[in-house]
Amino acid sequence: MADKILVVGEVAEGKLRNVSFEAIAAAKEIAQDGEIVGVLLGEQVENLAGDLITHGADRVTIVEHDKLKYYTPDGFTQALMAVIEKENPDGIVLGHTSIGKDLAPRIATKLDAGLVSDITAVEVVGENVVYTRPIYSGKAFEKKIITSETFMVTVRPNNIPALEKDESRTGDVERLEVEIKDLRTIVKEVVKKKSEGVDLSEAKVVVAGGRGVKSAEGFKLLQELADELGGAVGASRGACDAGYCDYALQIGQTGKVVTPDLYIACGISGAIQHVAGMSNSKVIVAINKDPEANIFKIADYGIVGDLFEVVPLLIEEIKKLKASVS
Amino acid sequence: MNIFVLLKSTFDTEEKIVIQDGRIDDEGVEWIINPYDEYAVEEAIQIRDEHGGEVTVVTVGNEDSEKQLRQALAMGADKAVLINIEEDVEEQDQYTTARVLAEYLKDQDFDLILAGNLAIDNASGQVGPRVAELLDIPYITTITKLTIDGDKVTAVRDAEGDEEHIEASLPLLVTAQQGLNEPRYPSLPGIMKAKKKPLDELELDDLDLDEEDVEAKTKRIEVFLPPEKEAGRILQGDLKEQVQELVQLLHKEAKVI
């Protein structure tokens, strides 16, 4: 369906984000037998090129520059446009991340391309590539096609499975020298606020708290459970409004939409706006004192009880389970 | 300071989605200002109050969008512009909206353009960056803080939880993230005044655009509801037993831990 697709890999904490591998899988579905060219932009990224190849890219083009240390729309646009001009791809796929969301619309505008953002599935149907994406924060879904010549897509983390890593795969890694001109927005400083490097939108397990958590202190208990499961902490709007945690953790229609394998809702009543942001999680556990709480209507497993009693027990049992299987 | 706010009318967050004849049914739906655009309106008003100037809210919509524009005027915006493309455009996407907005804005003398970082209906977040690119101005998305000093701008950008501290200059486009401010409710005098504030209505013709210029580059071919989630199992017994059962279920049945 396409001769050549660029996939822009994204680096965080010196590693490729998993969504980059998922983007390769999506691109392969679109391309069928076409070529997948990985692209890496940054200050120092060459060492990560091999990971794109073992996950399905046929070759990789890298652009390294000290002005690419931090993401900026101007720096990354100049670098990516240089790659695009050289490669002349049929389409470009990125992760639907802080960077992908920011960069893709600008590149699409430059290329006069249609862009379907935040896809959760892709399939080839006859002559068309059909993209599925959530609308109304997951209350509904739409299927879209792109009618422009060049196509662009951003892929929502955690939905399209990455290909198995194949160490036997090899491919060329090419460096492109690009002169990066002035940046009109300058990143002066990045203040790390995320805990333990597990990103909420990419986490396989999310432990979320609502008003029932009662305090910022209460959220520490949820963090402990999340750490035990290698997950991230999220929150309902109520908990954020009450000041128990940062808005960056909010899940729901005016917050993040998450689709982890396991969502544990603690002291969350389940307002429609919150449910929109998490109801497509694979497995939902609800812990709430109120047996009538809405959240139980969409939970796979429910425990009616005080989260301050249940969560410590849960941490203990998970520790036991981990000890028994290791 | 000449400030423009890009605004979209969306379904109220309380609304359930109903599909009728393959389309989303908007019969009887309550409409609101897209919540992220509301932050943009509030920020624009605060900046104007501090630095002087004028706030113009602009929407691409239909005649019903007037209500949300009036609400923005009641909050304190000075002028509103409704670009009504309903008659001219059948299939609309983010390219369409951005192209129409940019065509209007390029003839305006703007210093700062604010928008929501996404709309809660289609949630693609494309329009802000697309408009900035069409106007050839820089942009900063998902901001949680904005400070303006002369033509110097400092902003805090939410990058998936981390904070980027960014410097730029005007003219600039920014998109609002939650946490930027606490939007005010319109006051009664504000609502009365809003009725008399200027609200211009434009069509594609007025912008020297025709339908082909703004033709969508993507097409919706189907809309559907996710499978209804059924209530699962409420565990029984004493709490410790329930938790033990839960961990076993998650491990053996659901296989997620």
Coordinates of C-alpha atoms in Angstrom, one line a residue:
Chain A
M1 CA 0.0 0.0 0.0
A2 CA 3.1 2.2 0.2
D3 CA 6.6 2.0 -1.1
K4 CA 8.3 3.8 1.7
I5 CA 7.2 4.9 5.2
L6 CA 9.2 6.9 7.7
V7 CA 8.8 6.1 11.3
V8 CA 10.1 8.7 13.7
G9 CA 11.5 7.0 16.8
E10 CA 11.3 8.8 20.1
V11 CA 13.9 8.7 22.8
A12 CA 13.2 9.2 26.5
E13 CA 15.8 8.7 29.3
G14 CA 18.3 7.4 26.8
K15 CA 16.1 4.6 25.5
L16 CA 13.6 4.3 22.7
R17 CA 10.0 4.5 23.9
N18 CA 7.9 1.4 23.3
V19 CA 5.5 3.5 21.2
S20 CA 8.2 3.8 18.6
F21 CA 8.2 0.0 18.1
E22 CA 4.4 0.1 18.0
A23 CA 4.6 2.8 15.3
I24 CA 6.8 0.5 13.3
A25 CA 4.3 -2.3 13.6
A26 CA 1.5 0.1 12.4
A27 CA 3.7 1.3 9.5
K28 CA 4.4 -2.3 8.5
E29 CA 0.7 -3.0 8.4
I30 CA 0.2 0.1 6.2
A31 CA 3.2 -0.6 3.9
Q32 CA 2.5 -4.3 3.5
D33 CA 5.7 -5.1 1.5
G34 CA 7.0 -1.5 1.4
E35 CA 10.2 -0.3 3.0
I36 CA 10.2 1.1 6.6
V37 CA 12.8 3.7 7.3
G38 CA 13.4 4.5 11.0
V39 CA 14.3 8.1 11.8
L40 CA 16.1 9.3 15.0
L41 CA 16.6 12.9 15.9
G42 CA 18.6 14.1 18.9
E43 CA 21.9 15.1 20.3
Q44 CA 23.2 11.5 20.5
V45 CA 21.0 8.8 19.2
E46 CA 23.1 6.6 17.0
N47 CA 23.4 3.8 19.6
L48 CA 19.6 3.3 19.5
A49 CA 19.4 2.8 15.7
G50 CA 19.8 -1.0 16.0
D51 CA 16.8 -1.2 18.2
L52 CA 14.6 0.2 15.5
I53 CA 16.0 -2.4 13.1
T54 CA 15.5 -5.4 15.4
H55 CA 11.9 -4.2 15.8
G56 CA 11.1 -4.1 12.1
A57 CA 12.7 -1.1 10.5
D58 CA 14.7 -1.9 7.3
R59 CA 17.2 0.9 7.7
V60 CA 17.6 4.0 9.9
T61 CA 18.5 7.6 9.2
I62 CA 19.8 9.6 12.1
V63 CA 20.3 13.4 12.5
E64 CA 22.4 14.4 15.4
H65 CA 22.9 18.0 16.5
D66 CA 23.4 19.8 19.8
K67 CA 20.3 21.9 19.0
L68 CA 18.3 18.7 19.1
K69 CA 19.1 18.0 22.7
Y70 CA 15.6 19.0 23.7
Y71 CA 12.6 18.7 21.5
T72 CA 11.5 22.0 19.9
P73 CA 9.1 22.4 17.0
D74 CA 11.7 24.3 14.9
G75 CA 14.7 22.1 15.5
F76 CA 12.8 18.8 15.0
T77 CA 10.9 20.2 11.9
Q78 CA 14.1 21.3 10.2
A79 CA 15.8 17.9 10.9
L80 CA 12.8 15.8 9.9
M81 CA 12.1 17.9 6.8
A82 CA 15.7 17.3 5.7
V83 CA 15.1 13.6 6.0
I84 CA 11.8 13.8 4.2
E85 CA 13.3 15.8 1.3
K86 CA 16.0 13.2 0.9
E87 CA 13.8 10.1 1.2
N88 CA 10.5 11.4 -0.3
P89 CA 8.3 8.9 1.6
D90 CA 4.7 8.1 0.9
G91 CA 3.9 8.4 4.5
I92 CA 5.1 9.2 8.0
V93 CA 4.2 7.5 11.3
L94 CA 5.0 8.9 14.8
G95 CA 3.9 8.1 18.3
H96 CA 1.0 10.1 19.7
T97 CA 3.2 11.5 22.5
S98 CA 4.0 14.9 23.7
I99 CA 6.5 15.2 20.8
G100 CA 4.4 13.5 18.1
K101 CA 1.3 15.5 18.9
D102 CA 3.3 18.7 18.7
L103 CA 5.4 17.9 15.6
A104 CA 3.0 15.9 13.3
P105 CA 0.5 18.7 12.6
R106 CA 3.2 21.1 11.5
I107 CA 4.9 18.5 9.2
A108 CA 1.5 17.6 7.8
T109 CA 0.8 21.2 7.0
K110 CA 4.2 21.6 5.3
L111 CA 3.6 18.4 3.2
D112 CA -0.1 19.3 2.5
A113 CA -0.8 15.9 4.0
G114 CA -3.9 14.5 5.8
L115 CA -3.1 13.5 9.4
V116 CA -5.0 11.0 11.4
S117 CA -4.0 11.4 15.1
D118 CA -4.1 9.0 17.9
I119 CA -4.9 5.7 16.1
T120 CA -5.6 2.6 18.1
A121 CA -5.9 0.2 15.1
V122 CA -5.1 0.1 11.4
E123 CA -6.2 -2.3 8.7
V124 CA -6.0 -2.5 4.9
V125 CA -9.5 -2.9 3.4
G126 CA -9.5 -3.3 -0.3
E127 CA -7.8 -0.2 -1.8
N128 CA -7.9 1.7 1.5
V129 CA -5.9 1.9 4.7
V130 CA -8.5 2.3 7.4
Y131 CA -7.5 3.9 10.7
T132 CA -9.5 3.5 13.9
R133 CA -9.3 6.2 16.6
P134 CA -11.3 7.1 19.7
I135 CA -13.5 10.2 19.7
Y136 CA -15.2 11.8 22.7
S137 CA -12.4 10.4 24.9
G138 CA -13.4 6.8 24.0
K139 CA -17.2 7.2 24.3
A140 CA -17.2 6.4 20.6
F141 CA -14.8 5.4 17.8
E142 CA -14.4 6.5 14.2
K143 CA -12.8 4.9 11.2
K144 CA -11.0 7.2 8.8
I145 CA -9.2 7.2 5.6
I146 CA -6.6 9.7 4.3
T147 CA -7.4 11.2 0.9
S148 CA -4.2 13.3 0.3
E149 CA -1.3 11.9 -1.6
T150 CA 1.1 11.9 1.4
F151 CA -0.3 10.5 4.6
M152 CA 0.6 11.0 8.3
V153 CA -0.4 9.0 11.3
T154 CA 0.2 9.2 15.1
V155 CA -0.2 6.0 17.1
R156 CA -1.6 5.9 20.6
P157 CA 0.7 4.1 23.0
N158 CA -0.3 0.6 24.2
N159 CA -2.8 -0.4 21.5
I160 CA -1.0 -1.7 18.4
P161 CA 1.3 -4.5 19.5
A162 CA 5.0 -4.1 18.7
L163 CA 6.7 -6.8 16.7
E164 CA 8.8 -9.3 18.6
K165 CA 12.4 -8.2 18.7
D166 CA 14.4 -10.1 16.1
E167 CA 18.1 -9.9 16.8
S168 CA 19.0 -11.5 13.4
R169 CA 17.7 -8.4 11.5
T170 CA 20.2 -6.1 10.0
G171 CA 20.0 -2.8 8.1
D172 CA 22.0 0.3 7.2
V173 CA 22.3 3.2 9.5
E174 CA 22.9 6.4 7.7
R175 CA 23.8 9.8 9.2
L176 CA 22.4 12.9 7.6
E177 CA 24.2 16.2 8.4
V178 CA 21.6 19.0 8.8
E179 CA 22.3 22.6 9.5
I180 CA 19.8 23.6 12.2
K181 CA 19.0 27.3 12.0
D182 CA 17.7 29.5 14.7
L183 CA 15.1 28.1 17.1
R184 CA 12.2 30.4 17.8
T185 CA 11.3 28.6 21.0
I186 CA 14.1 27.7 23.4
V187 CA 13.9 25.1 26.2
K188 CA 15.7 26.6 29.1
E189 CA 15.1 23.9 31.6
V190 CA 13.2 20.6 32.0
V191 CA 11.9 20.0 35.5
K192 CA 11.3 16.3 36.0
K193 CA 8.1 15.6 37.8
K194 CA 7.3 12.1 36.7
S195 CA 8.0 9.5 39.3
E196 CA 10.2 6.5 38.5
G197 CA 10.1 7.0 34.8
V198 CA 6.9 5.0 34.2
D199 CA 4.8 7.2 31.9
L200 CA 1.1 7.3 32.6
S201 CA 0.1 7.0 29.0
E202 CA 2.4 4.1 28.3
A203 CA 2.0 2.3 31.7
K204 CA 0.8 -1.3 31.5
V205 CA -0.7 -0.9 35.0
V206 CA -2.4 2.3 36.3
V207 CA -3.4 2.7 39.9
A208 CA -5.8 5.6 40.1
G209 CA -7.2 7.5 43.1
G210 CA -10.3 9.7 43.5
R211 CA -11.6 11.9 46.3
G212 CA -11.8 8.8 48.4
V213 CA -8.0 8.9 48.8
K214 CA -8.6 12.0 50.9
S215 CA -5.1 13.5 50.8
A216 CA -1.7 13.8 49.1
E217 CA -0.4 11.5 51.8
G218 CA -3.0 8.9 50.7
F219 CA -1.6 9.0 47.2
K220 CA 1.7 7.8 48.5
L221 CA 0.0 4.5 49.3
L222 CA -1.2 4.2 45.7
Q223 CA 2.3 5.0 44.5
E224 CA 3.6 2.1 46.6
L225 CA 1.1 -0.2 44.9
A226 CA 2.0 1.2 41.5
D227 CA 5.7 0.7 42.2
E228 CA 5.1 -2.9 43.2
L229 CA 3.3 -3.5 39.9
G230 CA 5.7 -1.5 37.8
G231 CA 2.9 0.9 37.0
A232 CA 2.0 4.6 37.2
V233 CA -0.4 6.5 39.4
G234 CA -3.3 8.4 37.9
A235 CA -6.2 10.4 39.4
S236 CA -9.8 11.5 38.9
R237 CA -10.6 15.2 38.4
G238 CA -12.0 15.3 41.9
A239 CA -8.7 14.3 43.4
C240 CA -6.8 16.9 41.3
D241 CA -9.3 19.6 42.1
A242 CA -9.0 18.8 45.8
G243 CA -5.2 19.4 45.5
Y244 CA -4.2 15.8 46.3
C245 CA -2.2 15.5 43.2
D246 CA -1.0 17.3 40.1
Y247 CA -3.3 17.8 37.1
A248 CA -0.7 16.0 35.0
L249 CA -2.1 12.8 36.6
Q250 CA -5.7 13.4 35.7
I251 CA -7.5 10.7 33.7
G252 CA -10.7 11.5 31.9
Q253 CA -12.4 13.6 29.3
T254 CA -10.4 16.7 30.3
G255 CA -7.3 14.8 31.1
K256 CA -5.4 11.8 29.8
V257 CA -7.0 8.8 28.2
V258 CA -5.3 5.6 29.2
T259 CA -5.7 2.0 28.0
P260 CA -3.5 -0.1 30.3
D261 CA -3.7 -3.9 30.8
L262 CA -4.8 -3.3 34.4
Y263 CA -6.5 -0.3 35.8
I264 CA -7.1 -0.2 39.6
A265 CA -9.6 2.5 40.6
C266 CA -9.3 3.3 44.3
G267 CA -12.0 5.5 45.9
I268 CA -13.2 6.6 42.5
S269 CA -17.0 6.9 42.0
G270 CA -16.9 6.6 38.3
A271 CA -18.4 9.8 36.8
I272 CA -19.0 9.6 33.0
Q273 CA -16.1 12.0 32.3
H274 CA -13.6 9.8 34.2
V275 CA -14.9 6.6 32.8
A276 CA -14.4 8.0 29.3
G277 CA -10.7 8.2 30.0
M278 CA -10.2 4.6 31.2
S279 CA -13.1 2.3 30.2
N280 CA -11.1 0.8 27.3
S281 CA -8.5 -0.6 29.8
K282 CA -8.2 -4.4 29.4
V283 CA -9.0 -5.3 33.0
I284 CA -10.5 -2.9 35.5
V285 CA -10.5 -3.4 39.3
A286 CA -12.6 -1.2 41.5
I287 CA -12.1 -0.6 45.2
N288 CA -14.7 1.6 46.8
K289 CA -16.6 1.8 50.1
D290 CA -19.9 2.5 48.3
P291 CA -21.4 -0.6 46.8
E292 CA -23.6 1.6 44.6
A293 CA -20.6 3.5 43.1
N294 CA -20.8 3.7 39.3
I295 CA -17.3 2.3 38.8
F296 CA -18.5 -1.2 39.8
K297 CA -20.7 -1.2 36.7
I298 CA -17.7 -1.2 34.4
A299 CA -15.2 -3.1 36.7
D300 CA -14.2 -6.7 35.9
Y301 CA -13.5 -7.3 39.6
G302 CA -14.8 -5.2 42.5
I303 CA -14.0 -5.1 46.2
V304 CA -16.4 -3.2 48.4
G305 CA -14.3 -1.8 51.2
D306 CA -12.1 0.9 52.5
L307 CA -9.1 1.4 50.2
F308 CA -6.9 2.2 53.2
E309 CA -7.5 -1.4 54.3
V310 CA -7.6 -3.0 50.9
V311 CA -4.5 -1.5 49.3
P312 CA -2.0 -2.5 52.0
L313 CA -3.4 -6.0 51.8
L314 CA -3.1 -5.9 48.1
I315 CA 0.6 -4.8 48.2
E316 CA 1.3 -7.6 50.7
E317 CA -0.4 -10.3 48.5
I318 CA 1.4 -9.0 45.3
K319 CA 4.7 -9.2 47.1
K320 CA 3.9 -12.8 48.1
L321 CA 2.9 -13.7 44.5
K322 CA 6.1 -12.2 43.2
A323 CA 8.2 -14.1 45.7
S324 CA 6.4 -17.4 44.8
V325 CA 6.9 -17.1 41.0
S326 CA 10.5 -15.8 41.1
Chain B
M1 CA -1.7 43.6 22.9
N2 CA -3.9 42.1 20.2
I3 CA -5.0 38.7 21.3
F4 CA -7.0 36.1 19.4
V5 CA -8.6 33.0 20.9
L6 CA -9.5 30.0 18.7
L7 CA -12.6 28.4 20.1
K8 CA -14.7 25.3 19.4
S9 CA -18.2 24.4 20.6
T10 CA -18.3 20.8 21.8
F11 CA -20.8 18.5 23.5
D12 CA -21.1 18.9 27.2
T13 CA -18.8 16.3 29.0
E14 CA -21.9 14.8 30.6
E15 CA -23.4 13.8 27.2
K16 CA -23.7 10.2 26.2
I17 CA -22.9 9.5 22.6
V18 CA -25.8 8.2 20.5
I19 CA -25.4 7.0 16.9
Q20 CA -28.3 7.4 14.6
D21 CA -28.2 6.3 10.9
G22 CA -24.5 6.0 11.0
R23 CA -23.9 9.5 12.4
I24 CA -23.5 11.0 15.9
D25 CA -26.9 12.3 16.9
D26 CA -26.8 15.8 18.3
E27 CA -30.5 16.1 18.9
G28 CA -31.1 17.7 22.3
V29 CA -27.4 17.8 23.1
E30 CA -26.1 20.5 25.5
W31 CA -23.2 22.4 24.0
I32 CA -20.3 24.1 25.8
I33 CA -17.1 25.9 25.0
N34 CA -14.5 23.2 24.6
P35 CA -13.0 23.1 28.2
Y36 CA -9.4 23.5 27.0
D37 CA -10.5 26.6 24.9
E38 CA -12.1 28.0 28.1
Y39 CA -8.6 28.1 29.7
A40 CA -7.4 29.9 26.6
V41 CA -10.2 32.5 26.9
E42 CA -9.5 33.0 30.6
E43 CA -5.8 33.4 30.0
A44 CA -6.4 35.9 27.1
I45 CA -8.6 38.0 29.4
Q46 CA -6.0 38.0 32.2
I47 CA -3.3 39.0 29.8
R48 CA -5.4 41.9 28.4
D49 CA -6.3 43.1 31.8
E50 CA -2.6 43.2 32.7
H51 CA -1.1 44.5 29.4
G52 CA -4.1 46.3 27.8
G53 CA -5.4 45.5 24.3
E54 CA -8.2 43.5 23.0
V55 CA -9.4 39.9 23.0
T56 CA -11.2 38.5 19.9
V57 CA -12.7 35.0 20.0
V58 CA -12.9 33.2 16.7
T59 CA -14.8 30.0 15.9
V60 CA -15.3 28.0 12.8
G61 CA -18.8 26.6 13.2
N62 CA -22.5 27.1 12.4
E63 CA -25.1 29.5 13.7
D64 CA -25.5 27.5 16.9
S65 CA -21.9 28.4 17.9
E66 CA -23.0 31.9 18.6
K67 CA -24.1 30.8 22.0
Q68 CA -20.5 29.8 23.0
L69 CA -19.1 33.0 21.5
R70 CA -21.5 35.0 23.6
Q71 CA -20.4 33.1 26.6
A72 CA -16.8 34.0 25.9
L73 CA -17.9 37.6 25.5
A74 CA -19.7 37.4 28.8
M75 CA -16.5 36.1 30.5
G76 CA -14.8 39.3 29.2
A77 CA -13.7 38.9 25.6
D78 CA -14.2 42.1 23.6
K79 CA -15.2 40.8 20.1
A80 CA -16.3 37.6 18.5
V81 CA -16.1 36.3 15.0
L82 CA -18.1 33.4 13.7
I83 CA -16.9 31.8 10.5
N84 CA -19.9 29.9 9.3
I85 CA -18.9 27.2 6.8
E86 CA -21.8 24.9 7.3
E87 CA -23.4 25.9 3.9
D88 CA -20.2 25.6 1.9
V89 CA -18.4 22.7 3.3
E90 CA -19.7 19.1 3.5
E91 CA -16.7 17.2 4.8
Q92 CA -14.5 19.0 7.3
D93 CA -11.3 18.0 9.0
Q94 CA -8.5 19.7 11.0
Y95 CA -6.9 20.9 7.8
T96 CA -10.2 22.6 6.8
T97 CA -10.5 24.3 10.2
A98 CA -6.9 25.4 10.3
R99 CA -6.9 26.7 6.7
V100 CA -10.1 28.8 7.4
L101 CA -8.7 30.2 10.7
A102 CA -5.3 31.0 9.2
E103 CA -6.9 32.8 6.2
Y104 CA -8.9 35.0 8.6
L105 CA -5.9 35.6 10.9
K106 CA -3.4 36.5 8.3
D107 CA -5.2 39.7 7.7
Q108 CA -5.3 40.5 11.4
D109 CA -2.7 42.4 13.4
F110 CA -2.2 39.7 16.1
D111 CA 0.4 39.5 18.8
L112 CA -0.7 36.4 20.6
I113 CA -3.0 33.6 19.5
L114 CA -4.4 31.1 22.2
A115 CA -6.2 27.9 21.6
G116 CA -7.1 24.8 23.6
N117 CA -4.5 22.0 23.2
L118 CA -7.2 19.8 21.9
A119 CA -11.0 19.6 21.7
I120 CA -12.7 17.0 23.8
D121 CA -14.7 15.6 20.8
N122 CA -12.2 14.8 18.1
A123 CA -9.1 15.3 20.3
S124 CA -6.6 15.4 17.5
G125 CA -4.8 18.5 18.8
Q126 CA -3.9 19.5 15.2
V127 CA -5.5 22.9 14.7
G128 CA -3.2 25.0 16.8
P129 CA 0.2 23.9 15.3
R130 CA -1.4 23.8 11.8
V131 CA -2.6 27.4 12.1
A132 CA 0.9 28.5 13.5
E133 CA 2.6 26.9 10.5
L134 CA 0.2 28.5 8.0
L135 CA 0.9 31.9 9.6
D136 CA 4.6 31.1 9.9
I137 CA 4.8 31.9 13.6
P138 CA 6.3 29.8 16.4
Y139 CA 4.1 27.8 18.8
I140 CA 4.2 26.2 22.2
T141 CA 1.6 23.5 23.0
T142 CA 0.1 22.3 26.3
I143 CA 1.2 25.2 28.4
T144 CA 0.4 25.5 32.1
K145 CA 1.9 28.9 32.7
L146 CA 2.4 32.0 30.5
T147 CA 4.3 35.2 31.4
I148 CA 4.7 38.1 29.0
D149 CA 7.2 40.9 29.4
G150 CA 7.3 43.3 26.4
D151 CA 7.6 40.9 23.5
K152 CA 9.4 38.3 25.5
V153 CA 7.4 35.3 26.5
T154 CA 8.2 32.6 29.0
A155 CA 6.0 29.5 29.2
V156 CA 5.8 26.3 31.1
R157 CA 4.9 23.4 28.8
D158 CA 3.5 20.1 30.2
A159 CA 5.5 17.3 28.5
E160 CA 3.6 14.3 29.7
G161 CA 4.0 15.3 33.3
D162 CA 7.5 16.9 33.1
E163 CA 7.7 20.7 32.9
E164 CA 9.6 22.4 30.1
H165 CA 10.5 26.0 30.7
I166 CA 10.5 27.7 27.3
E167 CA 11.4 31.2 26.1
A168 CA 10.0 32.7 22.9
S169 CA 8.9 36.1 21.5
L170 CA 5.7 37.5 20.1
P171 CA 4.0 36.9 17.8
L172 CA 3.3 33.4 19.1
L173 CA 0.6 30.8 19.2
V174 CA 0.1 28.8 22.4
T175 CA -2.3 26.0 23.3
A176 CA -3.7 25.6 26.8
Q177 CA -3.4 22.6 29.0
Q178 CA -5.4 22.0 32.1
G179 CA -3.9 23.8 35.2
L180 CA -3.2 27.0 33.2
N181 CA -5.8 28.9 35.2
E182 CA -9.3 28.6 36.7
P183 CA -11.8 29.9 34.1
R184 CA -14.3 32.4 35.6
Y185 CA -18.0 32.1 35.4
P186 CA -19.7 34.9 33.5
S187 CA -21.1 37.5 35.9
L188 CA -24.6 38.9 35.4
P189 CA -23.4 42.3 34.3
G190 CA -20.9 40.4 32.0
I191 CA -23.8 38.5 30.4
M192 CA -25.8 41.8 29.9
K193 CA -22.8 43.5 28.3
A194 CA -22.0 40.5 26.1
K195 CA -25.3 41.0 24.2
K196 CA -24.1 44.3 22.9
K197 CA -20.5 43.3 22.1
P198 CA -19.7 43.0 18.4
L199 CA -20.1 39.5 16.9
D200 CA -19.2 39.4 13.2
E201 CA -20.3 36.5 11.0
L202 CA -18.2 35.6 8.0
E203 CA -18.5 32.9 5.3
L204 CA -15.9 31.3 3.0
D205 CA -16.6 33.9 0.4
D206 CA -15.6 36.7 2.7
L207 CA -12.2 35.1 3.1
D208 CA -11.7 34.6 -0.6
L209 CA -11.8 30.9 -0.1
D210 CA -13.8 28.4 -2.0
E211 CA -14.7 24.8 -1.1
E212 CA -11.7 23.2 -2.9
D213 CA -9.3 25.4 -1.0
V214 CA -10.4 23.9 2.3
E215 CA -11.2 20.4 1.1
A216 CA -10.6 17.9 3.9
K217 CA -7.6 15.6 3.5
T218 CA -9.1 12.8 5.6
K219 CA -12.6 11.3 5.6
R220 CA -14.6 9.6 8.3
I221 CA -16.1 6.4 6.9
E222 CA -17.7 4.9 10.0
V223 CA -18.5 5.8 13.6
F224 CA -19.3 3.2 16.2
L225 CA -19.7 2.7 19.9
P226 CA -17.3 0.5 21.9
P227 CA -18.8 -2.8 23.2
E228 CA -20.8 -2.2 26.3
K229 CA -18.7 -3.1 29.3
E230 CA -20.5 -5.5 31.5
A231 CA -20.4 -5.3 35.3
G232 CA -18.0 -8.0 36.5
R233 CA -17.7 -9.8 39.7
I234 CA -18.0 -8.2 43.1
L235 CA -15.8 -10.4 45.4
Q236 CA -17.2 -11.7 48.7
G237 CA -15.9 -12.8 52.0
D238 CA -13.6 -11.1 54.5
L239 CA -11.3 -8.4 53.1
K240 CA -8.1 -10.5 53.3
E241 CA -9.7 -13.4 51.4
Q242 CA -11.1 -11.0 48.8
V243 CA -7.7 -9.5 48.2
Q244 CA -6.1 -13.0 48.0
E245 CA -8.8 -14.0 45.5
L246 CA -8.3 -10.9 43.5
V247 CA -4.5 -11.4 43.1
Q248 CA -5.1 -15.0 42.0
L249 CA -7.7 -13.8 39.5
L250 CA -5.5 -11.1 38.1
H251 CA -2.6 -13.6 37.9
K252 CA -4.4 -16.7 36.6
E253 CA -7.6 -15.6 34.9
A254 CA -6.9 -12.1 33.6
K255 CA -3.1 -12.8 33.3
V256 CA -2.2 -9.1 33.8
I257 CA 0.1 -9.5 36.8

